[in-house]
Short mmCIF file of C-alpha atoms in Angstrom, two decimals:
data_model
loop_
_atom_site.label_atom_id
_atom_site.label_comp_id
_atom_site.label_asym_id
_atom_site.label_seq_id
_atom_site.Cartn_x
_atom_site.Cartn_y
_atom_site.Cartn_z
CA MET A 36 23.79 12.48 -27.30
CA ALA A 37 23.15 9.38 -25.19
CA LYS A 38 22.14 9.84 -21.57
CA ILE A 39 21.51 7.71 -18.50
CA ILE A 40 17.88 7.52 -17.39
CA GLY A 41 17.26 7.16 -13.66
CA LEU A 42 14.28 5.79 -11.78
CA PRO A 43 11.94 8.76 -11.14
CA LYS A 44 10.26 9.47 -7.83
CA LEU A 45 6.69 8.52 -8.72
CA SER A 46 5.00 9.52 -5.44
CA PRO A 47 5.88 12.02 -2.70
CA THR A 48 6.53 9.22 -0.18
CA MET A 49 8.46 6.91 -2.53
CA GLU A 50 11.77 5.80 -1.02
CA GLU A 51 12.29 2.86 -3.37
CA GLY A 52 10.47 1.16 -6.22
CA THR A 53 10.35 -2.30 -7.71
CA LEU A 54 10.56 -2.43 -11.50
CA VAL A 55 7.67 -4.77 -12.24
CA ALA A 56 7.82 -4.91 -16.04
CA TRP A 57 9.50 -3.21 -18.99
CA THR A 58 7.08 -2.23 -21.75
CA LYS A 59 9.86 -1.35 -24.18
CA LYS A 60 12.85 -3.40 -25.30
CA GLU A 61 16.37 -2.48 -26.38
CA GLY A 62 16.37 -0.96 -29.86
CA ASP A 63 12.87 0.49 -29.61
CA GLN A 64 12.25 4.10 -30.61
CA ILE A 65 11.10 6.15 -27.61
CA GLU A 66 9.03 9.31 -27.75
CA VAL A 67 8.34 11.81 -24.96
CA ASP A 68 5.67 10.45 -22.59
CA ASP A 69 5.96 6.87 -23.93
CA LEU A 70 5.37 4.23 -21.27
CA LEU A 71 8.75 2.66 -20.45
CA ALA A 72 7.95 0.44 -17.48
CA GLU A 73 5.64 -0.27 -14.56
CA VAL A 74 7.05 0.43 -11.09
CA GLU A 75 5.62 -0.71 -7.78
CA THR A 76 5.91 1.99 -5.11
CA ASP A 77 4.72 2.25 -1.53
CA LYS A 78 1.30 3.29 -2.87
CA ALA A 79 0.59 1.27 -6.00
CA THR A 80 1.97 0.13 -9.32
CA MET A 81 2.71 3.33 -11.24
CA GLU A 82 3.56 4.18 -14.85
CA PHE A 83 7.17 5.18 -15.59
CA ARG A 84 7.04 7.40 -18.69
CA SER A 85 9.88 8.84 -20.74
CA PHE A 86 10.90 12.47 -20.53
CA ASP A 87 13.20 12.07 -23.52
CA ARG A 88 13.12 11.12 -27.19
CA GLY A 89 15.53 8.62 -28.76
CA VAL A 90 16.33 4.92 -29.00
CA LEU A 91 16.40 2.65 -25.94
CA LEU A 92 20.04 1.62 -26.25
CA LYS A 93 20.46 -0.32 -23.01
CA ILE A 94 18.31 -1.68 -20.19
CA LEU A 95 20.39 -1.65 -17.01
CA VAL A 96 18.11 -3.37 -14.50
CA SER A 97 15.97 -6.46 -14.78
CA GLU A 98 12.32 -6.91 -13.87
CA GLY A 99 11.80 -7.56 -10.17
CA GLU A 100 14.71 -5.44 -8.96
CA THR A 101 14.06 -2.93 -6.16
CA LEU A 102 15.81 0.42 -6.52
CA GLU A 103 16.07 3.81 -4.92
CA PRO A 104 15.00 6.90 -6.90
CA ASP A 105 17.58 8.18 -9.42
CA VAL A 106 19.40 4.84 -9.72
CA PRO A 107 20.25 4.27 -13.43
CA VAL A 108 17.78 1.99 -15.18
CA ALA A 109 18.38 2.60 -18.89
CA ILE A 110 20.38 4.51 -21.51
CA ILE A 111 18.63 6.44 -24.29
CA GLY A 112 20.36 7.99 -27.30
CA LYS A 113 20.78 7.72 -31.07
CA ALA A 114 20.79 4.38 -32.87
CA GLY A 115 24.31 2.94 -33.01
CA GLU A 116 25.74 5.51 -30.61
CA ASP A 117 28.78 4.47 -28.53
CA ILE A 118 27.71 4.20 -24.88
CA SER A 119 30.84 2.56 -23.46
CA ASP A 120 31.68 5.64 -21.36
CA LEU A 121 28.18 5.73 -19.89
CA LEU A 122 28.31 2.02 -19.10
CA ALA A 123 31.60 2.60 -17.28
CA LYS A 124 29.95 5.31 -15.20
CA VAL A 125 27.08 2.97 -14.34
CA GLU A 126 29.50 0.20 -13.42
CA ALA A 127 31.34 2.65 -11.20
CA GLY A 128 28.15 3.28 -9.26
CA ALA A 129 27.11 6.57 -10.84
CA THR A 130 23.54 7.78 -10.43
CA THR A 131 21.58 10.36 -12.40
CA ALA A 132 20.91 12.97 -9.71
CA PRO A 133 23.35 15.59 -8.30
CA ALA A 134 22.44 14.36 -4.84
CA ALA A 135 23.94 11.01 -5.75
CA GLU A 136 27.39 12.30 -4.77
CA THR A 137 26.26 12.05 -1.16
CA ALA A 138 24.56 8.68 -1.61
CA PRO A 139 27.34 6.70 0.15
CA ALA A 140 27.10 9.08 3.09
CA LYS A 141 23.32 8.67 3.16
CA GLU A 142 23.69 4.89 3.06
CA ALA A 143 26.19 4.98 5.90
CA GLU A 144 23.91 7.30 7.89
CA SER A 145 20.95 5.01 7.23
CA ALA A 146 22.91 1.97 8.34
CA THR A 147 23.99 3.81 11.49
CA ARG A 148 20.39 4.78 12.31
CA ALA A 149 19.16 1.24 11.68
CA GLU A 150 21.82 -0.49 13.79
CA PRO A 151 23.24 1.90 16.41
CA ALA A 152 24.32 -0.99 18.61
CA MET A 153 26.69 -2.19 15.85
CA ALA A 154 28.52 1.13 15.51
CA GLU A 155 31.67 -0.18 17.21
CA ALA A 156 31.52 -3.63 15.67
CA GLU A 157 34.02 -4.68 13.02
CA PRO A 158 32.80 -3.34 9.65
CA ALA A 159 31.96 -5.58 6.75
CA ALA A 160 34.72 -6.21 4.22
CA PRO A 161 35.11 -3.02 2.17
CA SER A 162 35.25 -5.06 -1.02
CA ALA A 163 31.63 -6.03 -0.56
CA ALA A 164 30.53 -2.45 -1.08
CA GLU A 165 33.02 -0.97 -3.53
CA PRO A 166 31.46 -0.04 -6.91
CA GLY A 167 34.77 -0.90 -8.63
CA LEU A 168 34.97 -4.41 -7.18
CA ARG A 169 36.20 -6.99 -9.71
CA ARG A 170 35.92 -10.76 -10.07
CA ASP A 171 38.30 -12.59 -12.38
CA GLY A 172 39.32 -9.24 -13.86
CA GLU A 173 35.74 -8.16 -14.67
CA ARG A 174 33.86 -5.40 -12.87
CA ILE A 175 30.94 -6.60 -10.73
CA LEU A 176 27.71 -4.79 -11.59
CA SER A 177 25.34 -3.85 -8.75
CA SER A 178 23.17 -0.95 -7.62
CA PRO A 179 23.71 1.13 -4.44
CA LEU A 180 20.75 -0.64 -2.82
CA VAL A 181 22.27 -4.06 -3.53
CA ARG A 182 25.62 -2.97 -2.12
CA GLN A 183 23.90 -1.68 1.02
CA LEU A 184 22.07 -5.00 1.47
CA ALA A 185 25.37 -6.83 1.01
CA ARG A 186 26.98 -4.72 3.73
CA GLU A 187 24.05 -5.28 6.09
CA ARG A 188 24.28 -9.05 5.61
CA ASP A 189 28.08 -9.20 5.56
CA ILE A 190 28.12 -10.69 2.04
CA ASP A 191 31.15 -10.41 -0.26
CA LEU A 192 29.71 -9.63 -3.71
CA ARG A 193 32.58 -11.54 -5.33
CA HIS A 194 30.90 -14.74 -4.14
CA VAL A 195 27.43 -13.84 -5.47
CA ARG A 196 26.24 -14.90 -8.93
CA GLY A 197 24.27 -12.10 -10.60
CA THR A 198 21.11 -12.94 -12.54
CA GLY A 199 20.44 -9.47 -13.94
CA PRO A 200 21.49 -8.04 -17.33
CA GLN A 201 25.21 -8.65 -18.05
CA GLY A 202 25.47 -10.60 -14.80
CA ARG A 203 24.32 -7.62 -12.68
CA ILE A 204 23.68 -8.59 -9.05
CA ILE A 205 20.10 -7.70 -8.12
CA LYS A 206 18.18 -7.69 -4.86
CA ARG A 207 16.82 -11.21 -5.12
CA ASP A 208 20.38 -12.55 -5.62
CA ILE A 209 21.33 -11.13 -2.22
CA GLU A 210 18.16 -12.37 -0.55
CA SER A 211 18.61 -15.91 -1.86
CA TYR A 212 22.38 -16.10 -1.30
CA ARG A 213 23.49 -18.77 1.16
CA GLY A 214 27.16 -19.22 0.20
CA PRO A 215 30.49 -18.19 1.79
CA GLY A 216 30.33 -14.86 3.57
CA ALA A 217 26.55 -14.88 4.07
CA ALA A 218 25.42 -14.20 7.61
CA VAL A 219 23.14 -17.18 8.14
CA ALA A 220 22.08 -17.73 11.75
CA ARG A 221 22.63 -21.23 13.04
CA ALA A 222 21.40 -22.03 16.51
CA PRO A 223 23.92 -23.82 18.74
CA VAL A 224 22.80 -27.09 20.25
CA GLY A 225 20.42 -26.48 23.13
CA GLN A 226 19.49 -22.96 22.03
CA ARG A 227 16.39 -21.78 20.24
CA PRO A 228 16.83 -20.45 16.67
CA GLU A 229 16.91 -16.70 16.08
CA PRO A 230 13.85 -15.09 14.48
CA ARG A 231 13.77 -14.63 10.72
CA VAL A 232 14.33 -10.94 9.96
CA GLU A 233 12.43 -9.51 7.00
CA LYS A 234 13.02 -6.04 5.60
CA ALA A 235 9.74 -4.12 5.58
CA SER A 236 8.43 -3.13 2.16
CA SER A 237 7.84 0.51 1.24
CA MET A 238 4.10 -0.02 1.64
CA ARG A 239 4.49 -1.61 5.09
CA ARG A 240 6.75 1.22 6.27
CA THR A 241 4.22 3.80 5.07
CA ILE A 242 1.40 1.96 6.87
CA ALA A 243 3.50 1.80 10.06
CA ARG A 244 4.29 5.50 9.91
CA ARG A 245 0.70 6.61 9.27
CA LEU A 246 -0.87 4.37 11.91
CA THR A 247 1.72 5.38 14.51
CA GLU A 248 1.01 9.02 13.69
CA SER A 249 -2.72 8.38 13.99
CA LYS A 250 -2.53 6.77 17.42
CA GLN A 251 -0.09 9.39 18.71
CA THR A 252 -1.84 12.51 17.43
CA VAL A 253 -5.54 11.63 17.12
CA PRO A 254 -7.51 11.33 20.40
CA HIS A 255 -9.45 8.11 19.73
CA TYR A 256 -12.53 7.03 21.60
CA TYR A 257 -14.85 4.15 20.78
CA LEU A 258 -18.60 3.55 20.58
CA THR A 259 -20.14 0.10 20.08
CA ILE A 260 -23.71 -0.75 19.09
CA ASP A 261 -25.42 -4.09 18.58
CA ALA A 262 -28.00 -4.39 15.79
CA ASP A 263 -30.46 -6.87 14.32
CA ILE A 264 -28.97 -7.69 10.93
CA GLY A 265 -31.83 -9.99 9.87
CA PRO A 266 -33.82 -7.38 7.87
CA LEU A 267 -30.72 -6.27 5.96
CA ALA A 268 -29.75 -9.88 5.20
CA GLU A 269 -33.27 -10.51 3.88
CA ALA A 270 -33.08 -7.37 1.74
CA ARG A 271 -29.81 -8.63 0.30
CA GLU A 272 -31.36 -11.99 -0.62
CA ALA A 273 -34.21 -10.19 -2.42
CA MET A 274 -31.80 -7.92 -4.28
CA ASN A 275 -29.63 -10.84 -5.40
CA ALA A 276 -32.68 -12.71 -6.64
CA ALA A 277 -33.57 -9.66 -8.75
CA LEU A 278 -29.99 -9.30 -10.02
CA GLU A 279 -29.48 -12.98 -10.82
CA ALA A 280 -30.62 -12.61 -14.43
CA GLN A 281 -27.91 -9.95 -14.93
CA GLY A 282 -25.22 -12.15 -13.42
CA GLU A 283 -24.60 -9.71 -10.58
CA LYS A 284 -24.88 -9.82 -6.81
CA VAL A 285 -24.42 -7.56 -3.82
CA SER A 286 -22.70 -8.37 -0.56
CA LEU A 287 -23.71 -7.44 2.95
CA ASN A 288 -20.71 -5.12 3.01
CA ASP A 289 -22.06 -3.23 -0.03
CA LEU A 290 -25.30 -2.62 1.85
CA LEU A 291 -23.40 -1.47 4.93
CA ILE A 292 -21.46 1.05 2.81
CA LYS A 293 -24.73 2.44 1.50
CA ALA A 294 -26.28 2.50 4.99
CA ALA A 295 -23.25 4.35 6.42
CA ALA A 296 -23.36 6.87 3.56
CA VAL A 297 -27.06 7.60 4.18
CA ALA A 298 -26.42 7.90 7.93
CA LEU A 299 -23.63 10.42 7.22
CA ARG A 300 -26.15 12.55 5.32
CA ARG A 301 -28.51 12.40 8.31
CA VAL A 302 -25.76 13.19 10.85
CA PRO A 303 -23.35 15.30 8.76
CA GLU A 304 -21.29 16.34 11.79
CA VAL A 305 -19.57 12.93 11.60
CA ASN A 306 -18.60 13.53 7.95
CA ALA A 307 -15.79 15.87 8.97
CA SER A 308 -12.02 16.11 9.43
CA TRP A 309 -9.65 17.95 11.74
CA ILE A 310 -7.02 19.68 9.56
CA GLY A 311 -4.55 22.02 11.24
CA THR A 312 -6.73 24.04 13.59
CA GLU A 313 -9.90 23.80 11.49
CA ILE A 314 -12.83 21.40 11.21
CA HIS A 315 -13.59 20.64 7.57
CA HIS A 316 -17.23 19.67 7.06
CA HIS A 317 -17.29 17.62 3.86
CA GLN A 318 -20.03 18.25 1.32
CA VAL A 319 -19.52 14.85 -0.33
CA VAL A 320 -19.70 11.35 1.13
CA ASP A 321 -16.64 9.39 0.00
CA ILE A 322 -16.31 6.06 1.81
CA SER A 323 -12.84 4.48 2.19
CA VAL A 324 -13.13 0.67 2.18
CA ALA A 325 -10.34 -1.32 3.85
CA VAL A 326 -8.95 -4.05 1.56
CA ALA A 327 -6.41 -6.56 2.88
CA ILE A 328 -3.50 -7.43 0.59
CA ASP A 329 -0.35 -9.48 1.22
CA GLU A 330 1.73 -6.46 2.26
CA GLY A 331 -0.85 -4.80 4.49
CA LEU A 332 -3.97 -2.73 4.01
CA MET A 333 -5.19 -0.41 1.28
CA THR A 334 -8.21 1.90 1.41
CA PRO A 335 -9.69 2.57 -2.03
CA VAL A 336 -12.47 5.17 -1.99
CA VAL A 337 -16.08 4.84 -3.19
CA ARG A 338 -16.93 8.39 -4.26
CA ASP A 339 -20.43 9.82 -3.65
CA ALA A 340 -21.59 6.59 -2.01
CA ASP A 341 -24.76 8.27 -0.77
CA ARG A 342 -25.86 9.00 -4.37
CA LYS A 343 -25.19 5.55 -5.80
CA GLY A 344 -27.40 2.47 -5.83
CA VAL A 345 -26.28 -0.66 -4.01
CA ALA A 346 -25.64 -2.55 -7.27
CA GLU A 347 -23.40 0.27 -8.53
CA ILE A 348 -21.53 0.31 -5.20
CA ALA A 349 -21.07 -3.49 -5.45
CA ARG A 350 -19.57 -3.24 -8.94
CA GLU A 351 -17.25 -0.42 -7.91
CA VAL A 352 -16.08 -2.15 -4.72
CA ARG A 353 -15.29 -5.37 -6.62
CA ASP A 354 -13.29 -3.44 -9.23
CA LEU A 355 -11.39 -1.44 -6.59
CA ALA A 356 -10.62 -4.55 -4.53
CA VAL A 357 -9.27 -6.48 -7.52
CA ARG A 358 -7.06 -3.60 -8.61
CA ALA A 359 -5.92 -3.01 -5.02
CA ARG A 360 -4.70 -6.62 -4.76
CA ASP A 361 -3.03 -6.29 -8.18
CA LYS A 362 -1.55 -2.93 -7.09
CA LYS A 363 -3.10 -1.19 -10.06
CA LEU A 364 -4.83 1.61 -8.17
CA GLN A 365 -3.84 5.21 -8.80
CA PRO A 366 -3.01 7.44 -5.78
CA GLU A 367 -6.13 9.56 -6.33
CA GLU A 368 -8.27 6.42 -5.91
CA MET A 369 -6.90 5.89 -2.39
CA THR A 370 -6.94 9.41 -0.98
CA ASN A 371 -9.38 12.07 0.27
CA GLY A 372 -11.98 9.75 1.75
CA THR A 373 -14.30 11.28 4.36
CA PHE A 374 -15.18 8.14 6.39
CA SER A 375 -13.83 4.57 6.54
CA ILE A 376 -15.31 1.07 6.93
CA SER A 377 -13.28 -1.99 7.93
CA ASN A 378 -14.95 -5.42 7.96
CA LEU A 379 -13.40 -8.46 9.67
CA GLY A 380 -16.66 -10.34 10.00
CA MET A 381 -15.63 -12.89 7.37
CA PHE A 382 -12.85 -14.02 9.75
CA GLY A 383 -15.28 -14.65 12.62
CA ILE A 384 -14.27 -11.52 14.57
CA GLU A 385 -17.24 -10.44 16.67
CA GLU A 386 -15.98 -6.99 17.65
CA PHE A 387 -12.84 -4.87 17.20
CA ALA A 388 -11.68 -1.24 17.28
CA ALA A 389 -9.99 0.08 14.14
CA VAL A 390 -7.38 2.85 13.88
CA ILE A 391 -8.61 6.10 12.31
CA ASN A 392 -7.28 6.87 8.82
CA PRO A 393 -6.24 10.57 9.06
CA PRO A 394 -7.50 13.10 8.28
CA GLU A 395 -10.87 11.33 8.37
CA GLY A 396 -12.83 11.81 11.58
CA ALA A 397 -14.04 8.24 12.11
CA ILE A 398 -13.84 4.60 11.02
CA LEU A 399 -16.54 1.95 11.45
CA ALA A 400 -15.42 -1.57 12.40
CA VAL A 401 -17.80 -4.37 11.35
CA GLY A 402 -17.97 -7.71 13.16
CA THR A 403 -19.37 -11.09 12.15
CA ILE A 404 -23.02 -12.13 12.08
CA ARG A 405 -23.97 -13.97 15.29
CA THR A 406 -26.88 -16.38 15.41
CA GLU A 407 -28.35 -16.33 18.90
CA PRO A 408 -31.73 -16.46 20.69
CA VAL A 409 -33.61 -13.16 20.92
CA VAL A 410 -36.93 -12.17 22.46
CA GLN A 411 -39.51 -11.17 19.87
CA ASP A 412 -43.18 -10.51 20.71
CA GLY A 413 -42.69 -12.22 24.06
CA ALA A 414 -41.23 -15.39 22.55
CA ILE A 415 -37.65 -16.62 22.21
CA VAL A 416 -36.74 -17.01 18.54
CA PRO A 417 -33.50 -17.38 16.52
CA GLY A 418 -31.96 -14.00 15.70
CA ARG A 419 -29.06 -12.63 13.70
CA ARG A 420 -27.04 -9.90 15.35
CA MET A 421 -23.97 -7.84 14.48
CA ARG A 422 -21.76 -5.47 16.46
CA PHE A 423 -20.39 -2.22 15.06
CA THR A 424 -17.63 -0.21 16.76
CA MET A 425 -16.90 3.33 15.62
CA SER A 426 -13.52 4.89 16.41
CA CYS A 427 -13.97 8.66 16.64
CA ASP A 428 -11.60 11.62 16.59
CA HIS A 429 -12.68 13.51 19.70
CA ARG A 430 -11.42 16.80 18.24
CA VAL A 431 -14.17 16.54 15.62
CA ILE A 432 -16.88 14.22 16.97
CA ASP A 433 -18.25 14.50 20.49
CA GLY A 434 -19.67 11.44 22.20
CA ALA A 435 -23.29 12.44 21.76
CA THR A 436 -22.72 13.16 18.06
CA GLY A 437 -21.12 9.76 17.51
CA ALA A 438 -23.99 8.12 19.38
CA ARG A 439 -26.56 9.87 17.15
CA PHE A 440 -24.78 8.60 14.06
CA LEU A 441 -24.75 4.99 15.30
CA ALA A 442 -28.43 5.27 16.23
CA ALA A 443 -29.24 6.50 12.71
CA PHE A 444 -27.09 3.74 11.19
CA LYS A 445 -28.85 1.09 13.28
CA GLU A 446 -32.26 2.42 12.30
CA ILE A 447 -31.31 2.15 8.62
CA ILE A 448 -29.97 -1.43 8.72
CA GLU A 449 -32.90 -2.65 10.81
CA ASN A 450 -35.30 -0.93 8.39
CA PRO A 451 -33.53 -1.11 4.99
CA LEU A 452 -36.37 0.58 3.12
CA THR A 453 -35.54 3.83 4.91
CA MET A 454 -32.39 4.04 2.73
CA LEU A 455 -34.76 5.09 -0.05
CA LEU A 456 -36.22 8.01 1.89
#
């Protein structure tokens, strides 16, 4: 018997997902655990696998559409089976979860929370949100998310041309719509234009929530140290000369990851987390490396960084960074780090204080290399310096402990050979 397949909740924090690509097409035979599609969540691009066996009779949403969990995305059944009744249910706004009966209430509640000041304003035309809305006698196809966006923007769906399957109106149709009924701000003469309002992505909302939680619940304090980076830069040049024949190279950041990992072994009190009412002293050194992407920041983890060579760290960091930007990382590759490093030196930032990534106890912020005169053996010579600022969770790391770690870290980068000891 044919059944409607809904978008699954692929991560605990997933509130919506974007269907990036279908890997099956209509008419294909589907087995249990077959890969149906790739879905971008707040964490990464995840695999959407089938829980059922049958034939993919109908694809209900197009690639690029953003949906809430349990919204219908496909129909699976027997070859040639009549699915007209199921299509009618989908057109009427049915979802696949029992909780869907309260979806309109949830949408209304969400809209009320988002815009309390508009509670007494005139509501949008009901026709813009009705699942049974028709145009020229034909039912207009749209998901609950699309109907909510239409209400928020005061758009009558009868005026919107759908570009999805069977003319279904999808999210990008609403976002690009500029016709009758669209609330487009036009500044009167003599007034400045209103700001462009952009709905935050799932990833950006998760980042906002976690960083707000960090600053509100974690007692941050900051320690800054200035170090001679010349010896480490020279060590990097020698390593790259040795690796040239293999077509590989290491970055200064790779060396800093290794140096921080070795320093954490020498001052293990910093390699700890506050969880509940306990201090967890980690027995592994897993370094989270901040990677900037278009939608924010991701922190893939280099496992056992203290036990790996610099070349191996370099290869792993490059792979993690590429997959982070392509949103191909799995959740387990971005969680359970024990210490973080964030480097803004490539942007010319000399010094900054980063926000701790809970439940880690500290994060090291790396500035740019400064070329400036220094005194060496009684003479003024050109020098290369770098500032490092460590944000510490005071529940875990006392000031003297943090200072001992930075002293050990400085000793390592100013004497790179000590990393081998």
